Amino acid sequence: MSAAFDVIIGLEVHVELKTASKLFCGCSTAFGSAPNSQTCPVCLGMPGVLPVLNREAVRLAVRSALALNCTVRPYSKFDRKQYFYPDLPKAYQISQYDLPLAEYGWVNIRPSGQDVKRVGIRRIHLEEDAGKLNHLGQRLGDAVGSLVDLNRAGVPLIEIVSEPDMRSAEEARLYLTELRAVLSYLDVSDLRMEEGSLRCDANVSLRPRGYTGSLEELPRVEIKNVNSIRNVQRGIEYEIARQAELLSRGERIVRETRGFDDVSGRTYSQRSKEEAHDYRYFPEPDLPPLVLQSEWIEKERAALPPLPDAIRQDLIARGIPDKDVEVLVLDREAYQYWKEASPAFSDDRLLVNWMLSDVSRLLNAQGRTFGDCPVRPRQLVELLTLIQEGTLSGRMAKEVLDAMFETGQDAKTVVKQKGLSQITDESALMQVVQRVLEAHAHVVEDYLSGKDKALAYLVGQVMKETRGQAKPDLVNRLLKEAIRGGQTVSG
Ligand SMILES: [Zn+2]
């Protein structure tokens, strides 16, 4: 990237709210049903029908706005955003234009090696989703036709518009990751990018050094509807390089909307970018303004769960390493698993360590998450307690965990069945130690003549005889005692 430009990035994120019914009618919002089976005259845009606002959608939107540090407006209103497209039967979308639900929020991000950076949120508004077109063919270009599915038409959405505060594709990735984490703790959406319940458009422009005009006037390219956070990052990286190349050749950047091809990693031109005035917004005459009582807003604020920033502080205070804290905080299911296990176990570092290494490895191998982990938090605690008590070595515990994953059995059951467990009976172990000493008399002599390494060899022999079931530190002590004792006898 040439140093002659600053990168300016703003993101628009659409989040489908997890309500049972649509924003303005009683139709179900369930994903994956037969096409057009969840429709009615209201969401089909029949003449003469009237929308009725879904109270739960307003509550989830307000909850999201408060968690993202926004000011919720006591008075907002709905507007019609007018455009024609086959997935929009009314030929307008009910949205909010000049008086959105909430404004002036922020999200903190942590670029590596830098201080915490605050990314502003300009506004959050409530709107309805459009339907979906299913193209008959591999891609739009060679489709022989398109089928309209209006199940999604009227599903409640919030649009979260950031300030143009991000300066790299990495910062955009961190912002999206943090935003998703905050929303996941609120339980307001499924947040599945691949199913479209979380969608992101990225606005990218390059500002020449020394430019004094407003950011709004810079030619801006919008990358539309990318299906994963990783691809948002790739799309932005490509776009920065493409625009830098054009500018360095003295060419102009065209204000436009571009798609992203995840196979080639490139963006491609779709259409020239529309402006707000192209939509001819006007106030929705069929809905009264949305008036929210401040007592009600404060009640929702008080009901917010602990959010990522507070959770981070708590975990760090418990001595969990920063790197592990980040993994736990960004995965709500992992955090909830830890939260359930932690009160029953005294060593948080050991617990988190096992969760994020061995348990995660087995979950990944089975394509599972902590939410449906076959080993429940209580069962993991039992296993780790066996390590703490000295019944199992770390290596044996891994073997037990594998079996627990496969069978769903408790640790103690697996230990019994496999005949595992460390030999902690000193007299039983002493017999093995004596046998090893007799069989390796010359190694004992080496040790007595000052070769400390010889002892490690003897420990290894005892571990071999006991098939790894002895505690190495106990073996060590017994060997020293036996050798000393033998000296006294022979001396
Ligand atoms: Zn409907």
Short mmCIF file of C-alpha atoms and ligand atoms in Angstrom, two decimals:
data_model
loop_
_atom_site.label_atom_id
_atom_site.label_comp_id
_atom_site.label_asym_id
_atom_site.label_seq_id
_atom_site.Cartn_x
_atom_site.Cartn_y
_atom_site.Cartn_z
CA MET A 1 0.00 0.00 0.00
CA SER A 2 1.36 3.35 -1.00
CA ALA A 3 2.02 5.74 1.86
CA ALA A 4 0.47 8.55 -0.21
CA PHE A 5 -3.06 7.60 0.94
CA ASP A 6 -5.03 6.99 4.11
CA VAL A 7 -7.57 4.19 3.97
CA ILE A 8 -11.08 5.18 5.07
CA ILE A 9 -13.51 2.36 5.85
CA GLY A 10 -17.08 2.43 7.15
CA LEU A 11 -19.30 -0.62 7.55
CA GLU A 12 -23.06 -1.08 7.27
CA VAL A 13 -24.18 -4.21 9.06
CA HIS A 14 -27.66 -5.70 8.72
CA VAL A 15 -28.77 -7.96 11.55
CA GLU A 16 -31.95 -10.06 11.39
CA LEU A 17 -33.68 -9.95 14.76
CA LYS A 18 -34.70 -13.21 16.38
CA THR A 19 -38.44 -12.61 16.72
CA ALA A 20 -41.05 -15.34 16.24
CA SER A 21 -43.03 -13.22 13.74
CA LYS A 22 -42.27 -10.58 11.12
CA LEU A 23 -41.95 -6.82 11.71
CA PHE A 24 -45.41 -5.78 10.50
CA CYS A 25 -47.47 -8.99 10.33
CA GLY A 26 -47.91 -12.30 12.19
CA CYS A 27 -46.06 -14.54 9.67
CA SER A 28 -43.33 -16.83 11.02
CA THR A 29 -39.67 -15.90 10.54
CA ALA A 30 -38.35 -19.50 10.67
CA PHE A 31 -35.46 -20.10 8.23
CA GLY A 32 -35.52 -22.87 5.62
CA SER A 33 -39.28 -23.43 5.15
CA ALA A 34 -40.90 -24.13 1.75
CA PRO A 35 -40.78 -21.01 -0.47
CA ASN A 36 -43.67 -18.56 0.06
CA SER A 37 -45.20 -20.68 2.83
CA GLN A 38 -44.71 -17.88 5.38
CA THR A 39 -46.57 -15.02 3.73
CA CYS A 40 -49.82 -13.09 4.13
CA PRO A 41 -51.51 -10.11 2.42
CA VAL A 42 -49.39 -7.68 4.52
CA CYS A 43 -45.93 -9.01 3.60
CA LEU A 44 -47.09 -9.76 0.03
CA GLY A 45 -47.90 -6.05 -0.31
CA MET A 46 -51.57 -6.48 -1.24
CA PRO A 47 -53.56 -3.26 -1.66
CA GLY A 48 -55.43 -1.95 1.37
CA VAL A 49 -53.51 -3.83 4.07
CA LEU A 50 -52.05 -2.05 7.12
CA PRO A 51 -48.81 -2.79 8.96
CA VAL A 52 -48.77 -3.31 12.75
CA LEU A 53 -45.40 -2.87 14.49
CA ASN A 54 -43.94 -5.92 16.32
CA ARG A 55 -43.23 -4.87 19.92
CA GLU A 56 -40.60 -7.58 20.47
CA ALA A 57 -38.62 -6.37 17.43
CA VAL A 58 -38.51 -2.88 18.95
CA ARG A 59 -37.32 -4.36 22.25
CA LEU A 60 -34.50 -6.36 20.61
CA ALA A 61 -33.44 -3.33 18.55
CA VAL A 62 -33.33 -1.11 21.66
CA ARG A 63 -31.38 -3.78 23.56
CA SER A 64 -28.82 -3.89 20.72
CA ALA A 65 -28.58 -0.11 20.59
CA LEU A 66 -27.98 0.20 24.35
CA ALA A 67 -25.34 -2.55 24.34
CA LEU A 68 -23.56 -0.68 21.53
CA ASN A 69 -23.48 2.50 23.67
CA CYS A 70 -26.01 4.33 21.51
CA THR A 71 -28.48 6.97 22.60
CA VAL A 72 -32.00 5.70 21.97
CA ARG A 73 -34.29 8.38 20.60
CA PRO A 74 -37.52 8.77 22.55
CA TYR A 75 -39.16 9.74 19.25
CA SER A 76 -38.38 8.08 15.93
CA LYS A 77 -40.44 7.46 12.82
CA PHE A 78 -40.75 5.15 9.84
CA ASP A 79 -40.22 6.07 6.21
CA ARG A 80 -40.71 4.45 2.84
CA LYS A 81 -37.54 3.76 0.87
CA GLN A 82 -38.76 3.37 -2.68
CA TYR A 83 -37.21 1.21 -5.35
CA PHE A 84 -38.32 -1.53 -7.66
CA TYR A 85 -36.98 -5.05 -7.42
CA PRO A 86 -38.80 -8.38 -7.88
CA ASP A 87 -38.17 -9.40 -4.23
CA LEU A 88 -39.98 -6.28 -2.98
CA PRO A 89 -43.69 -6.59 -3.82
CA LYS A 90 -44.72 -3.21 -2.32
CA ALA A 91 -41.98 -1.48 -4.36
CA TYR A 92 -40.92 0.23 -1.14
CA GLN A 93 -39.20 -0.93 2.03
CA ILE A 94 -40.37 0.40 5.40
CA SER A 95 -37.23 1.78 7.04
CA GLN A 96 -36.22 4.78 9.14
CA TYR A 97 -34.60 7.75 7.45
CA ASP A 98 -34.11 11.09 9.18
CA LEU A 99 -35.15 10.07 12.72
CA PRO A 100 -33.59 6.65 13.36
CA LEU A 101 -34.16 4.56 16.50
CA ALA A 102 -30.68 5.23 17.96
CA GLU A 103 -27.50 7.23 17.34
CA TYR A 104 -23.96 8.02 18.57
CA GLY A 105 -22.68 4.66 19.83
CA TRP A 106 -19.32 2.94 19.68
CA VAL A 107 -17.43 -0.36 19.79
CA ASN A 108 -13.93 -0.78 21.17
CA ILE A 109 -11.42 -2.76 19.09
CA ARG A 110 -7.92 -3.98 20.00
CA PRO A 111 -5.52 -3.83 17.03
CA SER A 112 -2.52 -5.96 17.99
CA GLY A 113 0.32 -4.01 19.54
CA GLN A 114 -1.81 -0.86 19.76
CA ASP A 115 -4.06 0.80 22.30
CA VAL A 116 -7.77 0.12 22.40
CA LYS A 117 -9.40 2.04 19.55
CA ARG A 118 -12.96 3.32 19.57
CA VAL A 119 -14.98 2.92 16.36
CA GLY A 120 -18.04 5.15 16.27
CA ILE A 121 -21.55 4.01 15.40
CA ARG A 122 -23.44 6.74 13.56
CA ARG A 123 -26.91 5.24 13.77
CA ILE A 124 -29.04 2.15 14.20
CA HIS A 125 -32.41 1.94 12.51
CA LEU A 126 -35.17 -0.60 12.32
CA GLU A 127 -36.41 -1.84 8.94
CA GLU A 128 -37.98 -4.79 7.17
CA ASP A 129 -36.07 -7.29 5.05
CA ALA A 130 -36.85 -7.92 1.39
CA GLY A 131 -37.60 -11.36 -0.11
CA LYS A 132 -35.09 -13.50 -1.93
CA LEU A 133 -34.49 -14.43 -5.57
CA ASN A 134 -33.37 -17.95 -6.37
CA HIS A 135 -31.64 -17.99 -9.73
CA LEU A 136 -31.98 -21.13 -11.86
CA GLY A 137 -28.42 -21.75 -12.91
CA GLN A 138 -24.92 -21.64 -11.53
CA ARG A 139 -24.70 -17.87 -11.51
CA LEU A 140 -26.86 -14.88 -12.27
CA GLY A 141 -25.17 -14.31 -15.64
CA ASP A 142 -26.28 -17.60 -17.17
CA ALA A 143 -29.47 -18.21 -15.17
CA VAL A 144 -32.44 -19.31 -17.28
CA GLY A 145 -34.87 -17.76 -14.81
CA SER A 146 -35.37 -16.60 -11.23
CA LEU A 147 -37.88 -17.70 -8.60
CA VAL A 148 -39.18 -15.29 -5.97
CA ASP A 149 -39.40 -16.46 -2.32
CA LEU A 150 -41.10 -13.97 -0.03
CA ASN A 151 -40.63 -15.85 3.27
CA ARG A 152 -37.96 -13.33 4.22
CA ALA A 153 -40.01 -10.28 3.15
CA GLY A 154 -40.89 -8.37 6.30
CA VAL A 155 -38.43 -10.09 8.66
CA PRO A 156 -37.20 -7.45 11.17
CA LEU A 157 -33.70 -6.05 10.66
CA ILE A 158 -31.54 -3.50 12.32
CA GLU A 159 -28.98 -1.67 10.22
CA ILE A 160 -25.92 -0.59 12.18
CA VAL A 161 -24.01 2.16 10.39
CA SER A 162 -20.47 2.82 11.61
CA GLU A 163 -18.57 6.07 11.34
CA PRO A 164 -15.79 5.92 8.69
CA ASP A 165 -13.30 5.29 11.52
CA MET A 166 -11.49 2.16 10.33
CA ARG A 167 -8.11 2.53 8.64
CA SER A 168 -7.32 -1.02 7.49
CA ALA A 169 -9.00 -4.28 6.52
CA GLU A 170 -7.75 -5.73 9.82
CA GLU A 171 -9.54 -3.00 11.81
CA ALA A 172 -12.73 -3.76 9.87
CA ARG A 173 -12.36 -7.43 10.77
CA LEU A 174 -11.87 -6.57 14.46
CA TYR A 175 -14.90 -4.27 14.44
CA LEU A 176 -17.14 -6.93 12.89
CA THR A 177 -15.85 -9.60 15.26
CA GLU A 178 -16.48 -7.40 18.30
CA LEU A 179 -19.90 -6.29 17.05
CA ARG A 180 -20.91 -9.90 16.52
CA ALA A 181 -19.65 -10.84 19.99
CA VAL A 182 -21.66 -8.07 21.68
CA LEU A 183 -24.82 -9.08 19.80
CA SER A 184 -24.25 -12.76 20.60
CA TYR A 185 -24.36 -12.07 24.36
CA LEU A 186 -27.66 -10.22 23.87
CA ASP A 187 -29.21 -13.20 22.07
CA VAL A 188 -31.05 -10.90 19.65
CA SER A 189 -30.11 -12.71 16.41
CA ASP A 190 -28.83 -16.02 15.02
CA LEU A 191 -25.91 -14.04 13.52
CA ARG A 192 -25.31 -16.60 10.77
CA MET A 193 -23.55 -14.88 7.88
CA GLU A 194 -23.97 -17.93 5.64
CA GLU A 195 -27.76 -17.86 6.16
CA GLY A 196 -27.91 -14.11 5.75
CA SER A 197 -28.99 -13.26 9.29
CA LEU A 198 -25.84 -11.07 9.52
CA ARG A 199 -24.82 -9.18 6.40
CA CYS A 200 -22.12 -6.62 5.85
CA ASP A 201 -21.52 -3.92 3.25
CA ALA A 202 -18.13 -2.20 3.35
CA ASN A 203 -17.49 1.35 2.11
CA VAL A 204 -13.88 1.88 1.11
CA SER A 205 -12.18 5.05 -0.06
CA LEU A 206 -8.61 6.30 -0.22
CA ARG A 207 -7.81 9.78 1.01
CA PRO A 208 -4.73 11.35 -0.57
CA ARG A 209 -2.36 12.82 2.03
CA GLY A 210 -3.02 16.51 2.35
CA TYR A 211 -6.66 16.20 1.24
CA THR A 212 -8.70 18.80 3.10
CA GLY A 213 -12.24 18.16 1.83
CA SER A 214 -14.89 16.17 3.69
CA LEU A 215 -14.83 12.37 3.81
CA GLU A 216 -18.32 12.33 2.31
CA GLU A 217 -16.99 13.87 -0.88
CA LEU A 218 -14.29 11.26 -1.44
CA PRO A 219 -15.23 8.80 -4.20
CA ARG A 220 -16.44 5.77 -2.32
CA VAL A 221 -16.84 2.15 -3.35
CA GLU A 222 -19.34 -0.07 -1.58
CA ILE A 223 -18.65 -3.82 -1.45
CA LYS A 224 -22.02 -5.54 -1.08
CA ASN A 225 -23.25 -8.62 0.77
CA VAL A 226 -20.08 -10.54 1.54
CA ASN A 227 -20.81 -13.86 3.27
CA SER A 228 -18.10 -14.12 5.94
CA ILE A 229 -15.94 -11.87 8.09
CA ARG A 230 -12.84 -13.31 6.42
CA ASN A 231 -14.22 -12.36 3.00
CA VAL A 232 -15.08 -8.83 4.16
CA GLN A 233 -11.41 -8.49 5.05
CA ARG A 234 -10.26 -9.98 1.71
CA GLY A 235 -12.66 -7.78 -0.27
CA ILE A 236 -11.40 -4.64 1.47
CA GLU A 237 -7.76 -5.64 0.97
CA TYR A 238 -8.36 -6.16 -2.75
CA GLU A 239 -10.26 -2.90 -3.02
CA ILE A 240 -7.50 -0.88 -1.29
CA ALA A 241 -4.91 -2.30 -3.68
CA ARG A 242 -7.14 -1.70 -6.73
CA GLN A 243 -7.90 1.92 -5.84
CA ALA A 244 -4.27 2.66 -4.93
CA GLU A 245 -3.20 1.31 -8.30
CA LEU A 246 -5.73 3.49 -10.17
CA LEU A 247 -4.77 6.61 -8.21
CA SER A 248 -1.05 6.02 -8.72
CA ARG A 249 -1.72 5.93 -12.47
CA GLY A 250 -3.54 9.26 -12.15
CA GLU A 251 -6.97 7.72 -12.82
CA ARG A 252 -10.21 8.56 -11.05
CA ILE A 253 -12.10 6.27 -8.70
CA VAL A 254 -15.70 5.77 -9.79
CA ARG A 255 -18.34 5.86 -7.10
CA GLU A 256 -20.00 2.46 -7.46
CA THR A 257 -21.29 -0.73 -5.87
CA ARG A 258 -19.07 -3.79 -6.30
CA GLY A 259 -19.59 -7.47 -5.62
CA PHE A 260 -16.96 -9.84 -4.20
CA ASP A 261 -15.95 -13.11 -5.84
CA ASP A 262 -14.59 -15.37 -3.12
CA VAL A 263 -12.91 -17.72 -5.60
CA SER A 264 -10.71 -15.09 -7.25
CA GLY A 265 -10.63 -12.82 -4.17
CA ARG A 266 -11.53 -9.85 -6.41
CA THR A 267 -14.28 -7.28 -6.37
CA TYR A 268 -16.21 -6.57 -9.58
CA SER A 269 -18.37 -3.66 -10.70
CA GLN A 270 -22.14 -4.14 -10.27
CA ARG A 271 -23.74 -0.75 -10.69
CA SER A 272 -23.15 2.92 -10.08
CA LYS A 273 -23.83 3.83 -6.47
CA GLU A 274 -27.25 5.24 -5.70
CA GLU A 275 -27.65 8.26 -3.43
CA ALA A 276 -30.24 8.81 -0.73
CA HIS A 277 -32.26 11.13 -2.99
CA ASP A 278 -32.61 8.33 -5.55
CA TYR A 279 -34.96 6.57 -3.12
CA ARG A 280 -37.45 9.41 -2.67
CA TYR A 281 -37.86 8.67 1.00
CA PHE A 282 -41.12 9.90 2.50
CA PRO A 283 -42.79 9.39 5.89
CA GLU A 284 -44.72 6.10 6.19
CA PRO A 285 -48.36 7.23 6.45
CA ASP A 286 -49.66 3.91 7.80
CA LEU A 287 -47.53 3.85 10.98
CA PRO A 288 -47.59 6.35 13.83
CA PRO A 289 -44.25 7.66 15.12
CA LEU A 290 -42.47 5.34 17.53
CA VAL A 291 -42.51 6.92 20.99
CA LEU A 292 -40.48 5.21 23.73
CA GLN A 293 -40.85 6.05 27.41
CA SER A 294 -37.54 6.72 29.15
CA GLU A 295 -38.57 4.42 32.07
CA TRP A 296 -38.99 1.58 29.60
CA ILE A 297 -35.62 2.29 27.94
CA GLU A 298 -33.93 2.34 31.37
CA LYS A 299 -35.59 -0.95 32.30
CA GLU A 300 -34.08 -2.52 29.15
CA ARG A 301 -30.68 -1.02 29.99
CA ALA A 302 -30.79 -2.50 33.49
CA ALA A 303 -31.65 -5.91 32.01
CA LEU A 304 -28.54 -6.06 29.78
CA PRO A 305 -26.31 -9.10 30.46
CA PRO A 306 -22.55 -8.75 31.11
CA LEU A 307 -20.97 -7.69 27.80
CA PRO A 308 -17.54 -8.46 26.30
CA ASP A 309 -15.64 -5.50 27.79
CA ALA A 310 -16.79 -6.31 31.36
CA ILE A 311 -16.21 -10.04 30.81
CA ARG A 312 -12.65 -9.36 29.62
CA GLN A 313 -11.85 -7.45 32.81
CA ASP A 314 -13.27 -10.23 34.97
CA LEU A 315 -11.31 -12.97 33.19
CA ILE A 316 -8.05 -11.02 33.27
CA ALA A 317 -8.53 -10.41 37.02
CA ARG A 318 -8.70 -14.20 37.47
CA GLY A 319 -5.22 -14.57 36.01
CA ILE A 320 -6.27 -16.08 32.68
CA PRO A 321 -3.72 -15.14 29.98
CA ASP A 322 -4.80 -12.33 27.59
CA LYS A 323 -4.65 -14.57 24.52
CA ASP A 324 -7.04 -17.10 26.10
CA VAL A 325 -9.30 -14.33 27.37
CA GLU A 326 -9.81 -13.11 23.79
CA VAL A 327 -10.76 -16.58 22.56
CA LEU A 328 -13.24 -17.07 25.43
CA VAL A 329 -14.85 -13.64 25.11
CA LEU A 330 -15.40 -13.88 21.36
CA ASP A 331 -17.06 -17.30 21.63
CA ARG A 332 -20.14 -16.91 23.81
CA GLU A 333 -20.74 -20.66 24.02
CA ALA A 334 -17.18 -21.25 25.24
CA TYR A 335 -17.58 -18.49 27.82
CA GLN A 336 -20.84 -19.96 29.07
CA TYR A 337 -19.21 -23.41 29.29
CA TRP A 338 -16.39 -21.91 31.36
CA LYS A 339 -18.89 -20.04 33.52
CA GLU A 340 -20.71 -23.27 34.33
CA ALA A 341 -17.50 -25.19 35.10
CA SER A 342 -15.53 -22.53 36.94
CA PRO A 343 -17.35 -22.41 40.33
CA ALA A 344 -16.70 -26.15 40.81
CA PHE A 345 -12.96 -26.00 40.10
CA SER A 346 -10.18 -24.14 41.85
CA ASP A 347 -7.72 -23.62 38.98
CA ASP A 348 -9.13 -21.34 36.23
CA ARG A 349 -5.90 -21.36 34.21
CA LEU A 350 -5.86 -25.16 34.03
CA LEU A 351 -9.57 -25.24 33.17
CA VAL A 352 -9.25 -22.70 30.35
CA ASN A 353 -6.10 -24.38 29.12
CA TRP A 354 -7.86 -27.73 28.74
CA MET A 355 -10.93 -26.11 27.18
CA LEU A 356 -8.98 -24.21 24.54
CA SER A 357 -6.52 -26.98 23.68
CA ASP A 358 -7.75 -30.56 24.06
CA VAL A 359 -11.50 -29.97 24.25
CA SER A 360 -11.39 -27.48 21.32
CA ARG A 361 -9.34 -29.93 19.25
CA LEU A 362 -11.91 -32.69 19.71
CA LEU A 363 -14.82 -30.28 19.06
CA ASN A 364 -13.22 -29.06 15.82
CA ALA A 365 -12.62 -32.62 14.66
CA GLN A 366 -16.34 -33.36 15.07
CA GLY A 367 -17.54 -30.01 13.70
CA ARG A 368 -19.13 -29.18 17.05
CA THR A 369 -19.13 -26.13 19.29
CA PHE A 370 -19.00 -25.71 23.08
CA GLY A 371 -22.78 -25.38 23.03
CA ASP A 372 -23.18 -29.02 22.05
CA CYS A 373 -20.01 -30.43 23.58
CA PRO A 374 -20.60 -34.11 24.49
CA VAL A 375 -18.48 -33.64 27.62
CA ARG A 376 -20.50 -31.37 29.91
CA PRO A 377 -18.75 -28.76 32.12
CA ARG A 378 -19.39 -30.90 35.25
CA GLN A 379 -17.71 -33.89 33.55
CA LEU A 380 -14.65 -31.89 32.51
CA VAL A 381 -14.29 -30.62 36.09
CA GLU A 382 -14.37 -34.23 37.36
CA LEU A 383 -11.60 -35.19 34.93
CA LEU A 384 -9.42 -32.22 35.88
CA THR A 385 -9.95 -32.97 39.57
CA LEU A 386 -8.48 -36.43 38.96
CA ILE A 387 -5.35 -34.73 37.59
CA GLN A 388 -5.21 -32.37 40.56
CA GLU A 389 -5.50 -35.26 43.02
CA GLY A 390 -2.72 -37.14 41.27
CA THR A 391 -4.91 -40.03 40.14
CA LEU A 392 -4.26 -39.29 36.47
CA SER A 393 -1.24 -37.87 34.67
CA GLY A 394 -1.86 -35.25 32.00
CA ARG A 395 -1.15 -37.84 29.31
CA MET A 396 -3.61 -40.33 30.80
CA ALA A 397 -6.25 -37.61 31.16
CA LYS A 398 -6.06 -36.92 27.42
CA GLU A 399 -6.75 -40.59 26.75
CA VAL A 400 -9.71 -40.47 29.17
CA LEU A 401 -11.06 -37.29 27.51
CA ASP A 402 -10.97 -38.99 24.09
CA ALA A 403 -13.07 -41.85 25.48
CA MET A 404 -15.45 -39.43 27.21
CA PHE A 405 -16.02 -37.67 23.88
CA GLU A 406 -16.79 -40.95 22.17
CA THR A 407 -19.02 -42.52 24.80
CA GLY A 408 -20.38 -39.59 26.81
CA GLN A 409 -19.32 -41.47 29.97
CA ASP A 410 -17.96 -39.80 33.11
CA ALA A 411 -14.23 -39.68 33.75
CA LYS A 412 -14.33 -42.07 36.70
CA THR A 413 -16.23 -44.69 34.67
CA VAL A 414 -13.66 -44.52 31.86
CA VAL A 415 -10.77 -44.73 34.35
CA LYS A 416 -12.26 -47.87 35.92
CA GLN A 417 -12.97 -49.54 32.57
CA LYS A 418 -9.53 -48.86 31.15
CA GLY A 419 -7.76 -49.77 34.37
CA LEU A 420 -6.03 -46.40 34.25
CA SER A 421 -5.08 -44.32 37.27
CA GLN A 422 -1.67 -43.62 38.61
CA ILE A 423 -0.03 -45.93 41.11
CA THR A 424 0.00 -43.90 44.28
CA ASP A 425 0.50 -46.88 46.59
CA GLU A 426 4.12 -46.41 47.71
CA SER A 427 4.75 -49.97 48.83
CA ALA A 428 3.51 -51.39 45.48
CA LEU A 429 5.69 -48.91 43.62
CA MET A 430 8.69 -49.61 45.87
CA GLN A 431 8.67 -53.24 44.71
CA VAL A 432 9.03 -52.11 41.09
CA VAL A 433 11.77 -49.68 42.12
CA GLN A 434 13.74 -52.46 43.84
CA ARG A 435 13.45 -54.71 40.77
CA VAL A 436 14.71 -51.91 38.49
CA LEU A 437 17.66 -51.17 40.81
CA GLU A 438 18.71 -54.83 40.89
CA ALA A 439 18.49 -55.13 37.12
CA HIS A 440 20.57 -51.97 36.53
CA ALA A 441 23.24 -52.13 39.22
CA HIS A 442 25.86 -50.47 36.94
CA VAL A 443 23.55 -47.46 36.35
CA VAL A 444 23.19 -47.10 40.11
CA GLU A 445 27.00 -47.01 40.35
CA ASP A 446 27.13 -44.32 37.67
CA TYR A 447 24.64 -42.29 39.69
CA LEU A 448 26.60 -42.74 42.90
CA SER A 449 29.77 -41.61 41.13
CA GLY A 450 28.05 -38.30 40.38
CA LYS A 451 26.30 -38.82 37.04
CA ASP A 452 22.93 -37.20 37.74
CA LYS A 453 21.57 -38.23 34.35
CA ALA A 454 21.66 -41.85 35.42
CA LEU A 455 18.72 -41.21 37.75
CA ALA A 456 16.54 -40.04 34.85
CA TYR A 457 17.29 -43.34 33.10
CA LEU A 458 16.15 -45.28 36.18
CA VAL A 459 12.95 -43.18 36.42
CA GLY A 460 12.30 -44.04 32.76
CA GLN A 461 12.69 -47.75 33.48
CA VAL A 462 10.17 -47.59 36.35
CA MET A 463 7.69 -45.66 34.17
CA LYS A 464 8.10 -48.31 31.48
CA GLU A 465 7.45 -51.17 33.92
CA THR A 466 4.33 -49.41 35.23
CA ARG A 467 3.12 -48.49 31.71
CA GLY A 468 3.23 -44.82 32.57
CA GLN A 469 0.91 -45.13 35.54
CA ALA A 470 3.38 -44.00 38.19
CA LYS A 471 3.76 -40.37 39.21
CA PRO A 472 7.25 -39.32 38.06
CA ASP A 473 7.98 -37.17 41.13
CA LEU A 474 7.03 -40.04 43.44
CA VAL A 475 9.23 -42.46 41.47
CA ASN A 476 12.07 -39.98 41.75
CA ARG A 477 11.78 -39.79 45.53
CA LEU A 478 11.44 -43.56 46.01
CA LEU A 479 14.48 -44.24 43.80
CA LYS A 480 16.64 -41.84 45.83
CA GLU A 481 15.43 -43.34 49.09
CA ALA A 482 16.08 -46.90 47.90
CA ILE A 483 19.59 -46.08 46.64
CA ARG A 484 20.46 -44.31 49.89
CA GLY A 485 19.01 -47.23 51.88
CA GLY A 486 20.97 -49.74 49.77
CA GLN A 487 24.18 -47.80 50.43
CA THR A 488 23.68 -47.96 54.17
CA VAL A 489 23.07 -51.70 54.03
CA SER A 490 26.06 -52.50 51.80
CA GLY A 491 28.25 -49.94 53.63
ZN ZN B 1 -47.06 -11.76 6.53
#
